[in-house]
mmCIF file of C-alpha atoms in Angstrom:
data_model
loop_
_atom_site.group_PDB
_atom_site.id
_atom_site.type_symbol
_atom_site.label_atom_id
_atom_site.label_comp_id
_atom_site.label_asym_id
_atom_site.label_seq_id
_atom_site.Cartn_x
_atom_site.Cartn_y
_atom_site.Cartn_z
ATOM 1 C CA MET A 1 -16.289 11.706 32.082
ATOM 2 C CA ALA A 2 -16.860 11.874 28.305
ATOM 3 C CA ILE A 3 -18.874 8.779 27.769
ATOM 4 C CA THR A 4 -21.463 6.510 29.342
ATOM 5 C CA PRO A 5 -21.213 2.898 28.081
ATOM 6 C CA ASN A 6 -24.369 1.135 26.689
ATOM 7 C CA GLY A 7 -26.489 -0.982 28.976
ATOM 8 C CA ASP A 8 -26.113 -1.913 32.598
ATOM 9 C CA PRO A 9 -23.107 -3.237 34.534
ATOM 10 C CA ALA A 10 -22.297 -6.933 33.868
ATOM 11 C CA TRP A 11 -23.876 -8.196 37.106
ATOM 12 C CA LEU A 12 -27.355 -7.207 35.998
ATOM 13 C CA ARG A 13 -27.007 -9.791 33.216
ATOM 14 C CA THR A 14 -29.014 -7.579 30.839
ATOM 15 C CA ALA A 15 -26.353 -7.303 28.050
ATOM 16 C CA ASP A 16 -26.650 -9.102 24.723
ATOM 17 C CA HIS A 17 -24.445 -8.867 21.697
ATOM 18 C CA THR A 18 -26.069 -5.598 20.622
ATOM 19 C CA THR A 19 -25.027 -3.940 23.823
ATOM 20 C CA TYR A 20 -21.393 -4.470 22.662
ATOM 21 C CA GLY A 21 -21.953 -3.371 19.092
ATOM 22 C CA GLY A 22 -23.234 -6.654 17.533
ATOM 23 C CA ASN A 23 -25.884 -6.704 14.892
ATOM 24 C CA LEU A 24 -27.275 -9.552 13.032
ATOM 25 C CA ASN A 25 -26.629 -7.777 9.791
ATOM 26 C CA LYS A 26 -23.109 -6.573 10.558
ATOM 27 C CA GLN A 27 -20.925 -6.302 7.505
ATOM 28 C CA ASN A 28 -17.645 -4.947 6.385
ATOM 29 C CA TYR A 29 -17.787 -1.381 5.122
ATOM 30 C CA GLN A 30 -18.518 -1.408 1.458
ATOM 31 C CA SER A 31 -18.026 -5.222 1.546
ATOM 32 C CA GLN A 32 -14.268 -4.634 1.691
ATOM 33 C CA GLY A 33 -12.519 -7.460 3.637
ATOM 34 C CA THR A 34 -9.502 -7.274 5.777
ATOM 35 C CA VAL A 35 -6.375 -5.994 4.184
ATOM 36 C CA ASN A 36 -4.004 -7.317 6.767
ATOM 37 C CA ALA A 37 -5.068 -9.950 9.387
ATOM 38 C CA ARG A 38 -2.475 -8.586 11.728
ATOM 39 C CA THR A 39 -4.022 -5.198 11.943
ATOM 40 C CA ASP A 40 -7.679 -5.537 10.916
ATOM 41 C CA ILE A 41 -10.758 -7.103 12.624
ATOM 42 C CA ASP A 42 -13.316 -8.520 10.318
ATOM 43 C CA SER A 43 -17.008 -8.118 11.014
ATOM 44 C CA ALA A 44 -17.532 -11.881 11.496
ATOM 45 C CA GLU A 45 -14.739 -11.879 14.074
ATOM 46 C CA PHE A 46 -16.154 -8.861 15.837
ATOM 47 C CA VAL A 47 -19.714 -10.264 16.219
ATOM 48 C CA ARG A 48 -18.238 -13.671 17.383
ATOM 49 C CA MET A 49 -16.352 -11.710 20.063
ATOM 50 C CA VAL A 50 -19.341 -9.793 21.267
ATOM 51 C CA GLU A 51 -21.695 -12.742 21.286
ATOM 52 C CA ASP A 52 -19.193 -14.784 23.360
ATOM 53 C CA LEU A 53 -18.683 -11.859 25.740
ATOM 54 C CA ALA A 54 -22.451 -11.644 26.210
ATOM 55 C CA ALA A 55 -22.601 -15.337 26.886
ATOM 56 C CA ALA A 56 -19.707 -15.187 29.361
ATOM 57 C CA VAL A 57 -21.237 -12.352 31.225
ATOM 58 C CA ARG A 58 -24.422 -14.371 31.866
ATOM 59 C CA THR A 59 -22.741 -17.075 33.832
ATOM 60 C CA ALA A 60 -19.730 -15.295 35.361
ATOM 61 C CA PRO A 61 -19.798 -15.432 39.191
ATOM 62 C CA PHE A 62 -20.377 -12.007 40.820
ATOM 63 C CA CYS A 63 -18.081 -12.842 43.763
ATOM 64 C CA THR A 64 -16.016 -15.708 45.157
ATOM 65 C CA LEU A 65 -14.554 -15.053 48.627
ATOM 66 C CA THR A 66 -12.867 -17.089 51.317
ATOM 67 C CA TYR A 67 -13.138 -16.434 55.018
ATOM 68 C CA THR A 68 -11.984 -17.973 58.315
ATOM 69 C CA ALA A 69 -14.399 -17.934 61.218
ATOM 70 C CA ASP A 70 -13.426 -16.985 64.738
ATOM 71 C CA ASP A 71 -16.233 -18.488 66.751
ATOM 72 C CA THR A 72 -13.924 -19.445 69.693
ATOM 73 C CA GLY A 73 -12.803 -15.766 69.993
ATOM 74 C CA THR A 74 -16.373 -14.469 69.155
ATOM 75 C CA ASN A 75 -14.869 -12.087 66.642
ATOM 76 C CA ASP A 76 -16.155 -11.511 63.074
ATOM 77 C CA PRO A 77 -14.509 -13.755 60.459
ATOM 78 C CA THR A 78 -11.360 -12.738 58.652
ATOM 79 C CA VAL A 79 -11.805 -12.466 54.924
ATOM 80 C CA THR A 80 -8.685 -13.694 53.127
ATOM 81 C CA PHE A 81 -9.513 -13.402 49.458
ATOM 82 C CA VAL A 82 -12.221 -11.728 47.401
ATOM 83 C CA ASN A 83 -12.691 -11.950 43.612
ATOM 84 C CA MET A 84 -15.501 -9.653 42.524
ATOM 85 C CA MET A 85 -16.783 -8.295 39.288
ATOM 86 C CA THR A 86 -16.098 -4.935 40.807
ATOM 87 C CA GLY A 87 -12.645 -5.538 42.307
ATOM 88 C CA VAL A 88 -10.132 -8.108 43.665
ATOM 89 C CA ARG A 89 -8.831 -8.042 47.223
ATOM 90 C CA VAL A 90 -5.721 -10.170 48.125
ATOM 91 C CA LEU A 91 -5.037 -8.584 51.487
ATOM 92 C CA SER A 92 -7.082 -9.922 54.321
ATOM 93 C CA TYR A 93 -9.480 -7.847 56.251
ATOM 94 C CA ALA A 94 -11.582 -8.093 59.336
ATOM 95 C CA GLY A 95 -15.059 -9.004 58.083
ATOM 96 C CA GLY A 96 -16.771 -6.398 60.243
ATOM 97 C CA SER A 97 -14.680 -3.662 58.654
ATOM 98 C CA PRO A 98 -14.770 -4.132 54.932
ATOM 99 C CA PRO A 99 -12.946 -1.843 52.575
ATOM 100 C CA ALA A 100 -15.215 0.221 50.438
ATOM 101 C CA GLY A 101 -17.097 -1.937 47.803
ATOM 102 C CA PHE A 102 -16.182 -5.323 49.458
ATOM 103 C CA PRO A 103 -18.704 -7.303 51.454
ATOM 104 C CA ALA A 104 -19.008 -7.396 55.149
ATOM 105 C CA VAL A 105 -18.627 -10.928 56.785
ATOM 106 C CA THR A 106 -19.946 -10.906 60.318
ATOM 107 C CA ARG A 107 -20.698 -13.344 63.003
ATOM 108 C CA PRO A 108 -24.216 -13.049 64.312
ATOM 109 C CA VAL A 109 -24.759 -12.808 68.028
ATOM 110 C CA ALA A 110 -24.525 -16.441 69.476
ATOM 111 C CA GLY A 111 -23.839 -17.575 65.976
ATOM 112 C CA ASP A 112 -21.170 -20.292 66.143
ATOM 113 C CA GLY A 113 -20.629 -21.700 62.724
ATOM 114 C CA ILE A 114 -22.610 -18.983 61.066
ATOM 115 C CA ALA A 115 -21.441 -16.080 58.992
ATOM 116 C CA ASN A 116 -23.489 -13.387 57.334
ATOM 117 C CA ILE A 117 -22.015 -12.091 54.065
ATOM 118 C CA ASP A 118 -23.563 -8.746 53.207
ATOM 119 C CA PHE A 119 -23.098 -6.988 49.989
ATOM 120 C CA ASP A 120 -23.849 -3.337 49.141
ATOM 121 C CA ALA A 121 -27.268 -2.725 47.620
ATOM 122 C CA THR A 122 -25.617 -1.268 44.533
ATOM 123 C CA SER A 123 -22.258 -0.968 43.053
ATOM 124 C CA ASP A 124 -20.711 1.026 40.205
ATOM 125 C CA ASP A 125 -18.717 -0.251 37.216
ATOM 126 C CA ASP A 126 -15.450 1.251 35.933
ATOM 127 C CA TYR A 127 -17.455 4.014 34.191
ATOM 128 C CA GLY A 128 -19.505 4.978 37.234
ATOM 129 C CA VAL A 129 -22.693 3.234 35.985
ATOM 130 C CA THR A 130 -24.623 2.012 39.017
ATOM 131 C CA GLY A 131 -26.162 -1.506 39.182
ATOM 132 C CA THR A 132 -28.350 -3.094 41.742
ATOM 133 C CA ILE A 133 -27.018 -6.246 43.368
ATOM 134 C CA HIS A 134 -29.492 -9.129 43.499
ATOM 135 C CA ILE A 135 -28.170 -12.492 44.421
ATOM 136 C CA VAL A 136 -29.914 -15.524 42.897
ATOM 137 C CA HIS A 137 -27.407 -18.404 43.267
ATOM 138 C CA ALA A 138 -25.038 -19.337 46.044
ATOM 139 C CA MET A 139 -22.524 -22.076 46.610
ATOM 140 C CA ALA A 140 -20.374 -22.782 49.708
ATOM 141 C CA GLN A 141 -17.490 -25.125 50.278
ATOM 142 C CA LEU A 142 -16.006 -26.167 53.601
ATOM 143 C CA ASN A 143 -12.223 -26.171 53.304
ATOM 144 C CA GLY A 144 -9.689 -28.193 55.245
ATOM 145 C CA THR A 145 -9.808 -31.555 56.949
ATOM 146 C CA ALA A 146 -13.022 -31.248 58.996
ATOM 147 C CA PHE A 147 -16.035 -33.451 58.074
ATOM 148 C CA GLY A 148 -19.011 -31.308 57.412
ATOM 149 C CA SER A 149 -20.942 -29.164 55.063
ATOM 150 C CA ALA A 150 -21.322 -25.458 54.443
ATOM 151 C CA ASN A 151 -24.929 -24.413 53.544
ATOM 152 C CA PRO A 152 -25.901 -20.959 52.295
ATOM 153 C CA THR A 153 -29.198 -19.163 52.576
ATOM 154 C CA ILE A 154 -29.931 -16.168 50.324
ATOM 155 C CA SER A 155 -32.007 -13.271 51.733
ATOM 156 C CA ASP A 156 -32.994 -9.720 51.397
ATOM 157 C CA PHE A 157 -31.834 -8.389 54.776
ATOM 158 C CA ASP A 158 -32.524 -4.712 54.037
ATOM 159 C CA ALA A 159 -36.135 -5.322 52.661
ATOM 160 C CA ASN A 160 -35.530 -3.579 49.388
ATOM 161 C CA THR A 161 -36.895 -6.609 47.482
ATOM 162 C CA PHE A 162 -33.384 -7.625 46.252
ATOM 163 C CA ASN A 163 -31.107 -10.092 47.913
ATOM 164 C CA GLU A 164 -27.864 -8.816 49.261
ATOM 165 C CA ARG A 165 -27.167 -11.307 52.082
ATOM 166 C CA VAL A 166 -25.823 -14.836 52.003
ATOM 167 C CA GLN A 167 -25.870 -16.610 55.469
ATOM 168 C CA VAL A 168 -23.521 -19.608 55.627
ATOM 169 C CA ARG A 169 -23.953 -22.360 58.250
ATOM 170 C CA VAL A 170 -21.278 -24.832 58.737
ATOM 171 C CA ALA A 171 -21.971 -28.064 60.512
ATOM 172 C CA ASP A 172 -21.085 -31.759 60.814
ATOM 173 C CA ASP A 173 -23.448 -34.511 61.572
ATOM 174 C CA THR A 174 -23.744 -33.642 65.227
ATOM 175 C CA GLY A 175 -23.938 -29.838 65.036
ATOM 176 C CA VAL A 176 -22.209 -26.621 64.055
ATOM 177 C CA LEU A 177 -18.478 -26.482 63.348
ATOM 178 C CA THR A 178 -16.444 -23.570 64.616
ATOM 179 C CA ASP A 179 -13.565 -21.602 63.271
ATOM 180 C CA GLN A 180 -13.737 -23.094 59.844
ATOM 181 C CA ASN A 181 -12.372 -21.872 56.523
ATOM 182 C CA VAL A 182 -15.090 -21.545 53.908
ATOM 183 C CA THR A 183 -15.177 -20.540 50.236
ATOM 184 C CA VAL A 184 -18.385 -18.983 48.919
ATOM 185 C CA THR A 185 -19.408 -18.111 45.321
ATOM 186 C CA VAL A 186 -22.403 -16.103 44.491
ATOM 187 C CA TRP A 187 -24.110 -15.191 41.205
ATOM 188 C CA THR A 188 -26.466 -12.159 40.645
ATOM 189 C CA GLY A 189 -29.453 -11.998 38.402
ATOM 190 C CA PRO A 190 -31.546 -9.349 36.602
ATOM 191 C CA VAL A 191 -33.641 -7.028 38.731
ATOM 192 C CA MET B 1 -6.113 3.669 11.998
ATOM 193 C CA HIS B 2 -9.296 2.925 10.122
ATOM 194 C CA PHE B 3 -10.812 3.008 6.730
ATOM 195 C CA GLY B 4 -12.217 6.435 5.784
ATOM 196 C CA ALA B 5 -13.227 8.851 8.481
ATOM 197 C CA PHE B 6 -15.087 6.444 10.732
ATOM 198 C CA GLY B 7 -14.177 3.168 12.420
ATOM 199 C CA GLN B 8 -16.095 1.019 9.965
ATOM 200 C CA LEU B 9 -15.425 -2.710 10.021
ATOM 201 C CA PRO B 10 -12.997 -4.153 9.303
ATOM 202 C CA ILE B 11 -11.570 -2.154 12.200
ATOM 203 C CA ARG B 12 -8.040 -1.057 11.565
ATOM 204 C CA LEU B 13 -6.161 -1.305 14.832
ATOM 205 C CA GLY B 14 -3.628 1.242 15.814
ATOM 206 C CA GLY B 15 -3.492 4.900 16.610
ATOM 207 C CA GLN B 16 -2.010 6.931 19.422
ATOM 208 C CA ASP B 17 -5.173 8.430 20.986
ATOM 209 C CA PRO B 18 -6.880 6.004 23.354
ATOM 210 C CA THR B 19 -10.138 8.023 23.288
ATOM 211 C CA ILE B 20 -10.795 7.345 19.587
ATOM 212 C CA GLY B 21 -8.935 4.142 18.758
ATOM 213 C CA TRP B 22 -8.201 0.628 19.640
ATOM 214 C CA THR B 23 -4.539 -0.452 19.602
ATOM 215 C CA ALA B 24 -3.309 -3.870 18.493
ATOM 216 C CA ARG B 25 -2.031 -4.641 21.964
ATOM 217 C CA ALA B 26 -5.283 -3.631 23.626
ATOM 218 C CA HIS B 27 -7.252 -5.818 21.184
ATOM 219 C CA ALA B 28 -4.917 -8.781 21.627
ATOM 220 C CA ARG B 29 -5.315 -8.486 25.432
ATOM 221 C CA ALA B 30 -9.049 -8.277 24.956
ATOM 222 C CA ALA B 31 -9.086 -11.311 22.772
ATOM 223 C CA ALA B 32 -6.815 -13.430 25.044
ATOM 224 C CA ASP B 33 -8.685 -12.593 28.197
ATOM 225 C CA LEU B 34 -12.102 -13.365 26.587
ATOM 226 C CA ALA B 35 -10.789 -16.701 25.408
ATOM 227 C CA ALA B 36 -9.354 -17.414 28.915
ATOM 228 C CA VAL B 37 -12.581 -16.401 30.684
ATOM 229 C CA VAL B 38 -14.778 -18.421 28.353
ATOM 230 C CA ARG B 39 -12.758 -21.589 29.120
ATOM 231 C CA SER B 40 -13.277 -21.511 32.851
ATOM 232 C CA LEU B 41 -16.842 -20.147 33.248
ATOM 233 C CA PRO B 42 -19.744 -22.433 33.920
ATOM 234 C CA ILE B 43 -21.988 -23.275 31.030
ATOM 235 C CA ALA B 44 -24.981 -22.821 33.298
ATOM 236 C CA VAL B 45 -25.998 -22.169 36.857
ATOM 237 C CA ILE B 46 -29.416 -23.159 38.224
ATOM 238 C CA THR B 47 -31.014 -22.876 41.589
ATOM 239 C CA TRP B 48 -34.228 -24.651 42.482
ATOM 240 C CA THR B 49 -36.381 -25.856 45.394
ATOM 241 C CA LYS B 50 -37.902 -29.343 45.674
ATOM 242 C CA SER B 51 -40.762 -30.558 47.861
ATOM 243 C CA GLY B 52 -41.898 -33.935 46.872
ATOM 244 C CA ALA B 53 -42.714 -33.923 43.098
ATOM 245 C CA THR B 54 -42.873 -30.136 43.088
ATOM 246 C CA LEU B 55 -39.703 -28.576 41.686
ATOM 247 C CA THR B 56 -39.343 -24.893 41.109
ATOM 248 C CA ALA B 57 -36.481 -23.172 39.371
ATOM 249 C CA THR B 58 -35.753 -19.848 41.269
ATOM 250 C CA GLY B 59 -32.816 -18.707 39.159
ATOM 251 C CA TYR B 60 -31.046 -19.632 35.880
ATOM 252 C CA ASN B 61 -27.797 -18.100 34.491
ATOM 253 C CA ALA B 62 -26.569 -19.850 31.277
ATOM 254 C CA MET B 63 -24.397 -18.929 28.254
ATOM 255 C CA HIS B 64 -27.385 -19.418 26.063
ATOM 256 C CA GLY B 65 -29.823 -17.246 28.030
ATOM 257 C CA ILE B 66 -30.845 -15.804 31.401
ATOM 258 C CA GLY B 67 -33.983 -16.400 33.542
ATOM 259 C CA VAL B 68 -36.111 -19.323 34.570
ATOM 260 C CA GLN B 69 -38.115 -19.157 31.351
ATOM 261 C CA VAL B 70 -35.159 -20.654 29.482
ATOM 262 C CA ALA B 71 -34.029 -22.963 32.375
ATOM 263 C CA ALA B 72 -33.061 -26.521 32.022
ATOM 264 C CA THR B 73 -35.809 -29.136 32.742
ATOM 265 C CA LEU B 74 -36.169 -30.316 36.336
ATOM 266 C CA SER B 75 -37.788 -33.544 37.153
ATOM 267 C CA ASP B 76 -38.376 -35.666 40.296
ATOM 268 C CA GLY B 77 -36.124 -38.664 40.855
ATOM 269 C CA GLY B 78 -37.536 -39.541 44.175
ATOM 270 C CA THR B 79 -36.990 -38.135 47.601
ATOM 271 C CA GLY B 80 -33.931 -36.066 47.745
ATOM 272 C CA ILE B 81 -33.143 -36.675 44.077
ATOM 273 C CA THR B 82 -33.477 -34.118 41.205
ATOM 274 C CA ILE B 83 -32.785 -34.773 37.526
ATOM 275 C CA ILE B 84 -31.799 -31.769 35.437
ATOM 276 C CA ASP B 85 -31.777 -32.052 31.620
ATOM 277 C CA TRP B 86 -30.438 -29.611 29.108
ATOM 278 C CA SER B 87 -31.194 -29.564 25.408
ATOM 279 C CA THR B 88 -28.784 -31.289 23.099
ATOM 280 C CA GLN B 89 -28.036 -27.977 21.421
ATOM 281 C CA TYR B 90 -28.773 -24.292 21.697
ATOM 282 C CA LEU B 91 -28.637 -21.377 19.257
ATOM 283 C CA ASP B 92 -26.576 -18.301 19.892
ATOM 284 C CA ALA B 93 -27.986 -14.888 18.899
ATOM 285 C CA TYR B 94 -26.602 -15.402 15.273
ATOM 286 C CA GLU B 95 -28.401 -18.748 15.134
ATOM 287 C CA ILE B 96 -25.207 -20.688 15.276
ATOM 288 C CA ALA B 97 -26.247 -24.057 16.769
ATOM 289 C CA ASP B 98 -24.037 -26.352 18.793
ATOM 290 C CA GLY B 99 -24.341 -28.679 21.707
ATOM 291 C CA PHE B 100 -22.199 -29.282 24.723
ATOM 292 C CA SER B 101 -21.077 -32.161 26.855
ATOM 293 C CA ILE B 102 -21.173 -31.650 30.551
ATOM 294 C CA ARG B 103 -17.808 -32.557 32.155
ATOM 295 C CA GLY B 104 -17.793 -30.671 35.520
ATOM 296 C CA HIS B 105 -20.681 -30.369 37.935
ATOM 297 C CA LYS B 106 -20.907 -29.028 41.487
ATOM 298 C CA ALA B 107 -23.858 -28.359 43.789
ATOM 299 C CA THR B 108 -24.574 -26.820 47.173
ATOM 300 C CA ALA B 109 -27.725 -27.231 49.212
ATOM 301 C CA HIS B 110 -29.134 -24.165 50.846
ATOM 302 C CA GLY B 111 -30.696 -23.650 54.321
ATOM 303 C CA ALA B 112 -30.128 -23.900 58.017
ATOM 304 C CA THR B 113 -30.128 -27.675 58.140
ATOM 305 C CA GLY B 114 -26.794 -29.501 57.576
ATOM 306 C CA LEU B 115 -27.141 -30.922 54.089
ATOM 307 C CA THR B 116 -24.740 -32.523 51.671
ATOM 308 C CA THR B 117 -25.034 -32.862 47.893
ATOM 309 C CA ALA B 118 -23.653 -35.307 45.465
ATOM 310 C CA THR B 119 -23.881 -34.758 41.739
ATOM 311 C CA GLU B 120 -23.818 -37.545 39.051
ATOM 312 C CA LEU B 121 -23.289 -37.043 35.344
ATOM 313 C CA VAL B 122 -25.837 -39.456 33.834
ATOM 314 C CA THR B 123 -25.512 -38.409 30.128
ATOM 315 C CA ALA B 124 -23.769 -35.606 28.339
ATOM 316 C CA VAL B 125 -26.694 -33.358 29.044
ATOM 317 C CA ARG B 126 -28.208 -34.811 32.125
ATOM 318 C CA VAL B 127 -27.137 -34.417 35.802
ATOM 319 C CA ARG B 128 -28.638 -36.095 38.838
ATOM 320 C CA VAL B 129 -28.329 -34.352 42.261
ATOM 321 C CA ARG B 130 -28.835 -36.092 45.517
ATOM 322 C CA THR B 131 -29.286 -34.190 48.803
ATOM 323 C CA ARG B 132 -28.827 -35.849 52.120
ATOM 324 C CA LEU B 133 -29.013 -34.916 55.774
ATOM 325 C CA MET B 134 -25.611 -34.578 57.462
ATOM 326 C CA SER B 135 -26.932 -36.049 60.699
ATOM 327 C CA THR B 136 -28.298 -39.314 59.246
ATOM 328 C CA GLY B 137 -27.233 -39.555 55.677
ATOM 329 C CA ALA B 138 -30.831 -39.964 54.572
ATOM 330 C CA LEU B 139 -31.982 -38.535 51.336
ATOM 331 C CA THR B 140 -34.108 -35.465 51.857
ATOM 332 C CA ASP B 141 -35.734 -32.882 49.541
ATOM 333 C CA PRO B 142 -33.914 -29.552 49.429
ATOM 334 C CA THR B 143 -36.945 -27.400 50.312
ATOM 335 C CA ALA B 144 -34.688 -24.421 50.955
ATOM 336 C CA GLY B 145 -32.961 -24.807 47.523
ATOM 337 C CA VAL B 146 -29.960 -26.138 45.762
ATOM 338 C CA THR B 147 -27.544 -24.417 43.435
ATOM 339 C CA LEU B 148 -25.909 -26.428 40.600
ATOM 340 C CA ALA B 149 -23.224 -25.179 38.320
ATOM 341 C CA ILE B 150 -22.021 -27.207 35.236
ATOM 342 C CA TRP B 151 -18.970 -26.864 33.059
ATOM 343 C CA SER B 152 -18.265 -28.331 29.700
#
């Protein structure tokens, strides 16, 4: 590979406009403006683009996935969709056997209504630059017609000081709910 | 594809070699996708814990900055109730100032206890979040945390 991009992968949230080539004193070369708006990008347009990209990267979710639990069958959940900064998966997979780079979603022993979503400790961007995964926000939504809630808990399950696990517990007012379909969204933060 | 020997701004799009140039079609795709992404992303995401009058932000991702040091202001609205206030405007890196009006808001309570959340838009920059026990419906402090995302 001939080039290594500036900065860290997007999920570390360290980029600012300068990472993408922005500069507070950006100007057109020799103060010459655009000749043809259909072919030329002006310096003001360029810095707006990189500033907006930096802003967008700060709040973009790292991953949104949907799974269906199989508590009745005591199997690991089936993951149906995954949208990640590092890839998109539209074919379902058994949560205990994730494809490379996608999170494992497993059912703990005696864990009705509970799913452990485990991400890799690190991941690479499209240029092979490695970035640590550290989850700081999580949201969970119970889908379907059941009355209940899905509550996540973020943790560092491999004791490397960074969070890679989101455990989701699904329950109604009397106790856990089994075999539910849940959508989870997580955001990462700086390390 | 550019003025002179280097790709000075204004960038002249075009060229045949993808290793040294930026084609018009690639630029147009980048511009369109960035505009699309900016439309749907949250303006801010905040996670905090609450125990009585003690509120602690544990994470903050916002278009205007990252980290709890720039987080929105958390205040105690009573048991199970958190009030979150944003500034009326923020500066981008080029000191362009503008405000926003919150239009979408969504929260999830964390932990091993069944909890539900309800979010309420109080003003254009203030959201109130209520956390309740699933078992009784009673308001309860989210000691394990809550994550709130807002859209404008």
